mmCIF file of C-alpha atoms in Angstrom:
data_model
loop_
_atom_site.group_PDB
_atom_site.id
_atom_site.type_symbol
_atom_site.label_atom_id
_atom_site.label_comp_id
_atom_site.label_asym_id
_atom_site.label_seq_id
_atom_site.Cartn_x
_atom_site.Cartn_y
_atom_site.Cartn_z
ATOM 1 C CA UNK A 1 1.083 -3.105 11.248
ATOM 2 C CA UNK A 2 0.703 -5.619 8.250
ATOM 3 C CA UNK A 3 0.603 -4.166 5.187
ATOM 4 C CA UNK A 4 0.595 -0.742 5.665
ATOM 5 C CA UNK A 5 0.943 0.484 2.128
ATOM 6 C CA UNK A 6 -2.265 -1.042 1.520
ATOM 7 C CA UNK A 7 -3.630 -0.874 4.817
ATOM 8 C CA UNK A 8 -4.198 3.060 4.375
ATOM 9 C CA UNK A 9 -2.585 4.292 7.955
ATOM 10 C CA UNK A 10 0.160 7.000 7.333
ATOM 11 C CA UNK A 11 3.809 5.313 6.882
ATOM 12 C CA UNK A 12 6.592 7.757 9.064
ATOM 13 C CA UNK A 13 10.289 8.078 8.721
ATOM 14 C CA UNK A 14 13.096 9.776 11.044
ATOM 15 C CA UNK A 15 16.026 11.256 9.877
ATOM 16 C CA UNK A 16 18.214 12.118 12.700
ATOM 17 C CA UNK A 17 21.721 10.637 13.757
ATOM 18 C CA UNK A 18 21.028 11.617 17.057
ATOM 19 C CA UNK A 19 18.431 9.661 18.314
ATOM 20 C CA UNK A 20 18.896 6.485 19.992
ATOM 21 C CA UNK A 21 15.822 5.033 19.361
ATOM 22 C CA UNK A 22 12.348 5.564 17.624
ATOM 23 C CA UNK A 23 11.109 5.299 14.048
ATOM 24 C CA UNK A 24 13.516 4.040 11.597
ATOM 25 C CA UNK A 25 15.306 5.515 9.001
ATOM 26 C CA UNK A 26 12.508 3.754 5.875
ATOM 27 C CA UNK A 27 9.328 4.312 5.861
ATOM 28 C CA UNK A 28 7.106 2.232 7.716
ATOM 29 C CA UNK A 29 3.939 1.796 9.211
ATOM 30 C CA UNK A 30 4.225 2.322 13.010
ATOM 31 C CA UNK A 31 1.339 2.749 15.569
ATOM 32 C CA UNK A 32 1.590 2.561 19.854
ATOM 33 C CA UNK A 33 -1.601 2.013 22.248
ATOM 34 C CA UNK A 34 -1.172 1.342 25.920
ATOM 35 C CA UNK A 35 -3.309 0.322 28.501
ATOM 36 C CA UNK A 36 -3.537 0.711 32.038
ATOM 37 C CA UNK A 37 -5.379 -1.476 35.370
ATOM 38 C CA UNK A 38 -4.770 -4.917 33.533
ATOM 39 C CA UNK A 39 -7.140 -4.459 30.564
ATOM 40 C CA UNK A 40 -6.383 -6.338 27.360
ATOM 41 C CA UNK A 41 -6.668 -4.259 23.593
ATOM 42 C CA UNK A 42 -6.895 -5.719 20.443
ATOM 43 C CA UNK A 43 -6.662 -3.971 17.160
ATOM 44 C CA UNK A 44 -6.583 -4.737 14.101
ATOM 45 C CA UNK A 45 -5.843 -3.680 10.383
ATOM 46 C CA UNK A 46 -7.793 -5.224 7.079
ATOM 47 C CA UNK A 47 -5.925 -5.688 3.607
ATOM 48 C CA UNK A 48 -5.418 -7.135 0.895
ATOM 49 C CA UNK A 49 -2.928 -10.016 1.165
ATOM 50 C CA UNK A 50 -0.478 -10.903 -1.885
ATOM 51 C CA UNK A 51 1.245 -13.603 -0.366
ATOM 52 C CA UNK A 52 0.460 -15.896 2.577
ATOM 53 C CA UNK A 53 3.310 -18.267 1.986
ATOM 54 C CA UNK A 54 3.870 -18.230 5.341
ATOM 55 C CA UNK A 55 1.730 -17.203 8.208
ATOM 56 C CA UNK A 56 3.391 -15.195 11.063
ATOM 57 C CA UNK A 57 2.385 -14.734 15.150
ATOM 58 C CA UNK A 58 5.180 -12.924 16.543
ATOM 59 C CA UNK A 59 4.702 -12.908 20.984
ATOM 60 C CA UNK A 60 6.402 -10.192 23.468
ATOM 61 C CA UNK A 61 6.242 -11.539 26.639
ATOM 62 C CA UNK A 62 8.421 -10.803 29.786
ATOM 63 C CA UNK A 63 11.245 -13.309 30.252
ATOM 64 C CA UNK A 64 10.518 -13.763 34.236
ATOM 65 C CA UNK A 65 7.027 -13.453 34.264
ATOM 66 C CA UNK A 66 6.120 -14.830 30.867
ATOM 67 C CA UNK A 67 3.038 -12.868 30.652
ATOM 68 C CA UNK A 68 2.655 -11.297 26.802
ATOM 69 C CA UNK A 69 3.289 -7.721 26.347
ATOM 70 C CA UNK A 70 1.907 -7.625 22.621
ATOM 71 C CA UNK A 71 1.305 -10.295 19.720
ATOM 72 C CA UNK A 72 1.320 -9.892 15.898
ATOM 73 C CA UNK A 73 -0.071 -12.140 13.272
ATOM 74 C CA UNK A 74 -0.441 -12.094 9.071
ATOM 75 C CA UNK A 75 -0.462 -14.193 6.313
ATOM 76 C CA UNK A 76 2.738 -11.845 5.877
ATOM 77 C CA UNK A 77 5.915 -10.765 7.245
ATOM 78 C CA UNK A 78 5.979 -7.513 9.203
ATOM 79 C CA UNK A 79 8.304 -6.638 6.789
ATOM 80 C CA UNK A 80 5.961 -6.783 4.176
ATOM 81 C CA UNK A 81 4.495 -3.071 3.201
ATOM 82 C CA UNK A 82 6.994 -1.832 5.606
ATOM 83 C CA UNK A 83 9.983 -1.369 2.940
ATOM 84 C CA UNK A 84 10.371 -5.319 2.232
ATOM 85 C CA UNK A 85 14.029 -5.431 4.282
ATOM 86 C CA UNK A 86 13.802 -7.877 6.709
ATOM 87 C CA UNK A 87 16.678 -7.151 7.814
ATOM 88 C CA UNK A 88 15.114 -3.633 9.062
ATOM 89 C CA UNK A 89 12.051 -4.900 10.176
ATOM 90 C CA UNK A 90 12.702 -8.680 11.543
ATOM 91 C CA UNK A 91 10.000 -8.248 13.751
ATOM 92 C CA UNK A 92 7.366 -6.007 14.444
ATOM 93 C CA UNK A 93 7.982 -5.272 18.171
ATOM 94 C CA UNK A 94 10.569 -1.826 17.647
ATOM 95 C CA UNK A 95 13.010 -0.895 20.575
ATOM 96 C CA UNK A 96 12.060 -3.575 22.789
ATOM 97 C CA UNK A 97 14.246 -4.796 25.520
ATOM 98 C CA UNK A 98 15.575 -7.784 25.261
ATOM 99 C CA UNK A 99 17.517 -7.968 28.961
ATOM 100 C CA UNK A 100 13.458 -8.105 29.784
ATOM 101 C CA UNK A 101 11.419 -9.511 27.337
ATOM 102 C CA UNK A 102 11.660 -11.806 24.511
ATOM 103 C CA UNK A 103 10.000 -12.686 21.003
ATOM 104 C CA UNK A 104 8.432 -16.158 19.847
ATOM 105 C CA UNK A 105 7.697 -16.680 16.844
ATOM 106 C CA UNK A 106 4.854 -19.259 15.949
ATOM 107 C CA UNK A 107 3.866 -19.936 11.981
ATOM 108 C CA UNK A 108 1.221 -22.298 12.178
ATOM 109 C CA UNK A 109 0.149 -24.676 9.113
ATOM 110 C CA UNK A 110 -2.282 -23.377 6.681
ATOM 111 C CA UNK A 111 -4.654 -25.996 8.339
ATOM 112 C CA UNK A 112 -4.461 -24.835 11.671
ATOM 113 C CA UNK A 113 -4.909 -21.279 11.188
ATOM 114 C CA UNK A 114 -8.065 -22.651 8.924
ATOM 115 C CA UNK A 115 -8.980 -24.093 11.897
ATOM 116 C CA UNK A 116 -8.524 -21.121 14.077
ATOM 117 C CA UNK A 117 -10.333 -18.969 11.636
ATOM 118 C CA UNK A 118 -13.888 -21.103 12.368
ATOM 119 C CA UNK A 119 -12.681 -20.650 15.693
ATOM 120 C CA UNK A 120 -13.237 -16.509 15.277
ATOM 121 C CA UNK A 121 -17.083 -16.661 14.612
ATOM 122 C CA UNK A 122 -19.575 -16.588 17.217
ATOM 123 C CA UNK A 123 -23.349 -18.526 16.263
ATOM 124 C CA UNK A 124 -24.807 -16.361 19.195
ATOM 125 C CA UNK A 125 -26.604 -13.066 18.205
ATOM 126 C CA UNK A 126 -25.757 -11.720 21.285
ATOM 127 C CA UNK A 127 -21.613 -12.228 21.450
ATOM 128 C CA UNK A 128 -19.119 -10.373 19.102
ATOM 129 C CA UNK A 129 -16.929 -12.077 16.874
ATOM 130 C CA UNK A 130 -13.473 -12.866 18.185
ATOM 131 C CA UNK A 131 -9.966 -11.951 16.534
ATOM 132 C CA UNK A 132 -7.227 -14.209 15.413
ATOM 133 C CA UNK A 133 -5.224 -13.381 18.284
ATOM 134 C CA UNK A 134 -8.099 -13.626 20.652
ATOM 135 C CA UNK A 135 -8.620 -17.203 19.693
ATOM 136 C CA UNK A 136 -5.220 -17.070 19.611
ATOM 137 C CA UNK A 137 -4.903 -16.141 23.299
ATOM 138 C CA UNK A 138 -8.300 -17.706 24.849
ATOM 139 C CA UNK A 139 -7.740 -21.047 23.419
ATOM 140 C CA UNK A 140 -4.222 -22.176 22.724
ATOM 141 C CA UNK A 141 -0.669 -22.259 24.587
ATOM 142 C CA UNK A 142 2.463 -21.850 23.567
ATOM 143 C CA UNK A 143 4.236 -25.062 23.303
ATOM 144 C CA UNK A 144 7.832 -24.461 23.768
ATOM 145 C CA UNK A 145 8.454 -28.503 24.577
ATOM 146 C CA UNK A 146 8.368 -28.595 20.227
ATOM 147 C CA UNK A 147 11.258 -27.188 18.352
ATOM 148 C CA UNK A 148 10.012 -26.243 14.785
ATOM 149 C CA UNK A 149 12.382 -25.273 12.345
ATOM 150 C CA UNK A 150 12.694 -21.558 11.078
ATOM 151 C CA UNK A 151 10.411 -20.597 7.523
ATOM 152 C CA UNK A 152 12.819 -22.094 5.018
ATOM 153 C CA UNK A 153 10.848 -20.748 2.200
ATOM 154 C CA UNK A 154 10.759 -17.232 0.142
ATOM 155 C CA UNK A 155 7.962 -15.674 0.833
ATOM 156 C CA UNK A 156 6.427 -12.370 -0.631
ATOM 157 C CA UNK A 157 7.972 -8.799 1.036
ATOM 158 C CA UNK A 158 6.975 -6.336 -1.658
ATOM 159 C CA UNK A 159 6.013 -5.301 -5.239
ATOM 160 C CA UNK A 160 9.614 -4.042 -7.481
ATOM 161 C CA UNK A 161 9.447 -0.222 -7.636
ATOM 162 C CA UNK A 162 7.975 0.021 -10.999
ATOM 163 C CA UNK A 163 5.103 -1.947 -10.662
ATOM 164 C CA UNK A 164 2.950 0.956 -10.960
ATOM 165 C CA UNK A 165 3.919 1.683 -14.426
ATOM 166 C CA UNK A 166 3.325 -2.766 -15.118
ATOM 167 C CA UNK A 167 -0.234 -2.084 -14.115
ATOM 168 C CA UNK A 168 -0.444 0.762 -16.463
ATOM 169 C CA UNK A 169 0.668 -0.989 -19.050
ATOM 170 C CA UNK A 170 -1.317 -4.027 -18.269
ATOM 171 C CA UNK A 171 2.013 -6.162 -17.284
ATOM 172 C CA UNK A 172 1.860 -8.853 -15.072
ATOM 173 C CA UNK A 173 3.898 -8.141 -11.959
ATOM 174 C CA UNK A 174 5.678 -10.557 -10.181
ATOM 175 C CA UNK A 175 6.018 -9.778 -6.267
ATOM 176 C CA UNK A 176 9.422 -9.446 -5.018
ATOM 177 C CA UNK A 177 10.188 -12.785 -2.989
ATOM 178 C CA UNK A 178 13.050 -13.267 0.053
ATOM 179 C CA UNK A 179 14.389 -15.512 2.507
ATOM 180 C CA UNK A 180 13.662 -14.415 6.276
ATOM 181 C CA UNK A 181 16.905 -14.621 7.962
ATOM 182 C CA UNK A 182 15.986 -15.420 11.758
ATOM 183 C CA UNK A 183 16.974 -13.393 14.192
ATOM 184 C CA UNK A 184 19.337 -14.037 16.765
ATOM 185 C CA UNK A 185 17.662 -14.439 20.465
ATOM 186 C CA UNK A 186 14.438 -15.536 18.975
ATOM 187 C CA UNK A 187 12.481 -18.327 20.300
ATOM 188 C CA UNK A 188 10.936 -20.626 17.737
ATOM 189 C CA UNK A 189 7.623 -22.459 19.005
ATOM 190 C CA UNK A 190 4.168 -23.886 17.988
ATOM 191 C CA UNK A 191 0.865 -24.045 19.545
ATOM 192 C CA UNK A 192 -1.729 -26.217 21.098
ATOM 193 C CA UNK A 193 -4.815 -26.043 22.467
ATOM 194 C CA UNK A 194 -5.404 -25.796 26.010
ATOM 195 C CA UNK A 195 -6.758 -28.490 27.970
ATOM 196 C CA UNK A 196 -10.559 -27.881 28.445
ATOM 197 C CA UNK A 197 -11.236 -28.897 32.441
#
Protein backbone atom coordinates (compact mmCIF):
# COMPACT_ATOMS: atom_id res chain seq x y z
CA UNK A 1 0.00 0.00 0.00
CA UNK A 2 1.05 3.76 -0.46
CA UNK A 3 2.64 5.13 2.20
CA UNK A 4 2.63 2.77 4.73
CA UNK A 5 4.83 4.44 7.28
CA UNK A 6 2.30 7.00 7.47
CA UNK A 7 -0.55 5.07 6.52
CA UNK A 8 -0.54 3.29 10.10
CA UNK A 9 -0.92 -0.60 8.82
CA UNK A 10 1.93 -2.80 10.33
CA UNK A 11 5.16 -2.88 7.90
CA UNK A 12 6.58 -6.94 7.85
CA UNK A 13 9.94 -8.30 6.97
CA UNK A 14 11.26 -12.03 6.24
CA UNK A 15 14.47 -13.18 6.95
CA UNK A 16 14.94 -16.54 5.53
CA UNK A 17 17.29 -17.76 2.60
CA UNK A 18 15.06 -20.43 2.06
CA UNK A 19 12.06 -19.18 0.80
CA UNK A 20 11.37 -18.68 -2.72
CA UNK A 21 8.97 -16.20 -2.50
CA UNK A 22 6.94 -13.95 -0.02
CA UNK A 23 7.70 -10.77 1.90
CA UNK A 24 10.94 -9.21 1.20
CA UNK A 25 13.90 -8.91 3.00
CA UNK A 26 13.00 -4.57 4.05
CA UNK A 27 10.33 -3.68 5.63
CA UNK A 28 7.34 -2.93 3.86
CA UNK A 29 3.83 -2.52 3.91
CA UNK A 30 2.15 -5.65 2.43
CA UNK A 31 -1.60 -6.62 2.57
CA UNK A 32 -3.61 -9.66 0.29
CA UNK A 33 -7.61 -9.82 -0.17
CA UNK A 34 -9.18 -12.21 -2.61
CA UNK A 35 -12.41 -12.63 -3.90
CA UNK A 36 -14.40 -15.29 -5.19
CA UNK A 37 -17.84 -15.68 -7.89
CA UNK A 38 -16.61 -12.58 -10.00
CA UNK A 39 -17.07 -9.82 -7.38
CA UNK A 40 -14.91 -6.72 -7.64
CA UNK A 41 -13.06 -5.15 -4.07
CA UNK A 42 -11.73 -1.96 -3.67
CA UNK A 43 -9.72 -0.74 -0.78
CA UNK A 44 -8.13 1.86 0.03
CA UNK A 45 -5.51 3.60 2.39
CA UNK A 46 -5.58 7.61 3.41
CA UNK A 47 -2.23 9.64 4.03
CA UNK A 48 -0.50 12.23 3.97
CA UNK A 49 1.29 12.78 0.65
CA UNK A 50 4.90 14.54 0.52
CA UNK A 51 5.40 14.39 -2.99
CA UNK A 52 3.05 13.94 -5.96
CA UNK A 53 5.62 14.67 -8.59
CA UNK A 54 4.38 12.04 -10.36
CA UNK A 55 1.14 10.21 -10.14
CA UNK A 56 1.23 6.36 -10.47
CA UNK A 57 -1.71 3.56 -11.69
CA UNK A 58 0.09 0.44 -11.88
CA UNK A 59 -2.61 -2.55 -13.81
CA UNK A 60 -2.25 -6.57 -13.40
CA UNK A 61 -4.11 -7.98 -15.94
CA UNK A 62 -3.82 -11.49 -17.61
CA UNK A 63 -1.83 -11.42 -20.85
CA UNK A 64 -4.53 -13.72 -22.86
CA UNK A 65 -7.51 -12.58 -21.39
CA UNK A 66 -6.62 -9.01 -20.56
CA UNK A 67 -9.01 -8.83 -17.79
CA UNK A 68 -7.24 -6.87 -14.56
CA UNK A 69 -6.22 -8.89 -11.68
CA UNK A 70 -5.47 -5.76 -9.35
CA UNK A 71 -4.68 -1.89 -9.90
CA UNK A 72 -2.67 0.59 -7.77
CA UNK A 73 -2.66 4.31 -7.84
CA UNK A 74 -0.80 7.42 -5.67
CA UNK A 75 0.45 10.63 -6.04
CA UNK A 76 3.58 8.34 -5.07
CA UNK A 77 5.66 5.51 -5.97
CA UNK A 78 4.93 2.18 -4.31
CA UNK A 79 8.22 2.50 -3.27
CA UNK A 80 7.56 5.34 -1.32
CA UNK A 81 7.06 4.41 2.65
CA UNK A 82 8.05 1.01 1.63
CA UNK A 83 12.00 1.50 2.21
CA UNK A 84 12.43 4.18 -0.77
CA UNK A 85 14.49 1.38 -3.13
CA UNK A 86 12.87 1.18 -6.17
CA UNK A 87 14.81 -1.13 -7.13
CA UNK A 88 13.07 -3.50 -4.33
CA UNK A 89 9.80 -2.37 -4.80
CA UNK A 90 9.38 -1.37 -8.73
CA UNK A 91 5.97 -2.17 -8.48
CA UNK A 92 3.52 -2.97 -6.08
CA UNK A 93 2.17 -6.30 -7.47
CA UNK A 94 4.89 -8.94 -5.36
CA UNK A 95 5.53 -12.51 -6.87
CA UNK A 96 3.39 -12.14 -9.74
CA UNK A 97 3.77 -14.21 -12.80
CA UNK A 98 4.83 -12.77 -15.55
CA UNK A 99 4.57 -16.04 -18.14
CA UNK A 100 0.67 -15.00 -17.22
CA UNK A 101 0.09 -11.65 -16.46
CA UNK A 102 1.59 -8.38 -17.05
CA UNK A 103 1.92 -4.72 -15.51
CA UNK A 104 0.94 -1.26 -17.20
CA UNK A 105 1.82 1.47 -15.93
CA UNK A 106 -0.32 4.71 -16.58
CA UNK A 107 0.83 8.32 -14.89
CA UNK A 108 -1.69 10.58 -15.95
CA UNK A 109 -1.19 14.57 -16.03
CA UNK A 110 -1.93 16.47 -12.97
CA UNK A 111 -4.99 17.73 -15.03
CA UNK A 112 -6.46 14.60 -15.75
CA UNK A 113 -6.35 13.03 -12.50
CA UNK A 114 -7.97 16.65 -11.41
CA UNK A 115 -10.39 15.73 -13.67
CA UNK A 116 -10.91 12.26 -12.47
CA UNK A 117 -11.05 13.42 -8.94
CA UNK A 118 -14.61 15.51 -9.75
CA UNK A 119 -15.26 12.42 -11.40
CA UNK A 120 -15.24 10.49 -7.67
CA UNK A 121 -18.19 12.52 -6.12
CA UNK A 122 -21.66 11.58 -6.42
CA UNK A 123 -24.52 14.84 -6.19
CA UNK A 124 -27.13 12.03 -5.33
CA UNK A 125 -27.92 11.49 -1.57
CA UNK A 126 -28.70 8.18 -2.25
CA UNK A 127 -25.28 6.77 -4.20
CA UNK A 128 -21.81 6.40 -2.47
CA UNK A 129 -18.91 8.15 -3.55
CA UNK A 130 -16.69 6.36 -6.03
CA UNK A 131 -12.77 5.66 -5.75
CA UNK A 132 -10.02 6.74 -8.00
CA UNK A 133 -9.73 3.44 -9.40
CA UNK A 134 -13.42 3.00 -9.71
CA UNK A 135 -13.62 5.99 -11.95
CA UNK A 136 -10.66 4.67 -13.01
CA UNK A 137 -12.23 1.37 -14.13
CA UNK A 138 -16.04 2.49 -14.93
CA UNK A 139 -15.05 5.26 -17.14
CA UNK A 140 -11.77 5.07 -18.96
CA UNK A 141 -9.70 2.43 -21.16
CA UNK A 142 -6.47 1.72 -21.45
CA UNK A 143 -5.04 3.12 -24.54
CA UNK A 144 -2.17 1.06 -25.54
CA UNK A 145 -2.34 2.63 -29.41
CA UNK A 146 -0.18 5.81 -27.38
CA UNK A 147 3.36 5.22 -26.37
CA UNK A 148 4.20 7.68 -23.47
CA UNK A 149 7.55 7.94 -22.37
CA UNK A 150 8.72 6.54 -18.88
CA UNK A 151 8.67 9.38 -15.61
CA UNK A 152 11.92 11.12 -16.47
CA UNK A 153 11.78 13.09 -13.35
CA UNK A 154 13.01 12.53 -9.51
CA UNK A 155 10.37 12.19 -7.60
CA UNK A 156 10.04 11.87 -3.70
CA UNK A 157 10.75 7.99 -2.16
CA UNK A 158 11.46 8.84 1.46
CA UNK A 159 12.56 11.16 4.34
CA UNK A 160 16.88 10.64 5.15
CA UNK A 161 17.08 8.56 8.36
CA UNK A 162 17.57 11.38 10.68
CA UNK A 163 14.81 13.39 9.94
CA UNK A 164 13.32 12.72 13.18
CA UNK A 165 15.99 14.39 15.08
CA UNK A 166 15.53 17.73 12.03
CA UNK A 167 12.02 17.98 13.36
CA UNK A 168 13.25 18.05 16.84
CA UNK A 169 15.41 20.50 16.27
CA UNK A 170 13.10 22.49 14.15
CA UNK A 171 15.29 21.77 10.79
CA UNK A 172 13.83 21.84 7.62
CA UNK A 173 14.02 18.42 5.99
CA UNK A 174 14.45 17.90 2.57
CA UNK A 175 12.78 14.52 1.22
CA UNK A 176 15.07 12.13 -0.31
CA UNK A 177 14.44 12.36 -4.23
CA UNK A 178 15.29 9.38 -7.08
CA UNK A 179 15.01 8.44 -10.53
CA UNK A 180 12.52 5.39 -11.18
CA UNK A 181 14.41 3.07 -13.29
CA UNK A 182 11.61 1.18 -15.42
CA UNK A 183 11.34 -2.12 -15.30
CA UNK A 184 11.99 -4.48 -17.87
CA UNK A 185 8.62 -6.24 -19.37
CA UNK A 186 6.56 -3.30 -18.40
CA UNK A 187 4.01 -1.85 -20.59
CA UNK A 188 3.85 1.92 -20.68
CA UNK A 189 0.24 3.36 -21.59
CA UNK A 190 -2.28 6.24 -21.04
CA UNK A 191 -5.92 6.49 -20.74
CA UNK A 192 -9.08 7.65 -22.32
CA UNK A 193 -12.41 7.76 -21.74
CA UNK A 194 -14.72 5.31 -23.02
CA UNK A 195 -17.08 6.02 -25.64
CA UNK A 196 -20.53 6.77 -24.04
CA UNK A 197 -23.24 4.78 -26.52
Amino acid sequence: LKGGTVGNYYQASLLDPTADDGLTTSYATIISYRTSGGATFYAQQRYVTASGEVHWVFVLRDKITKDIISMWQAPDHPCFGNGGKPLLTPYPFLNYDSNSCEIIVINPSKEQILEMQQKTIKLSETEPDRCLLQVITEDYIIDETTKPSWPDIPVTVGLPPDWNEAWLSLTPVQPIKKMIPKPDKIIVASLKLKKIA
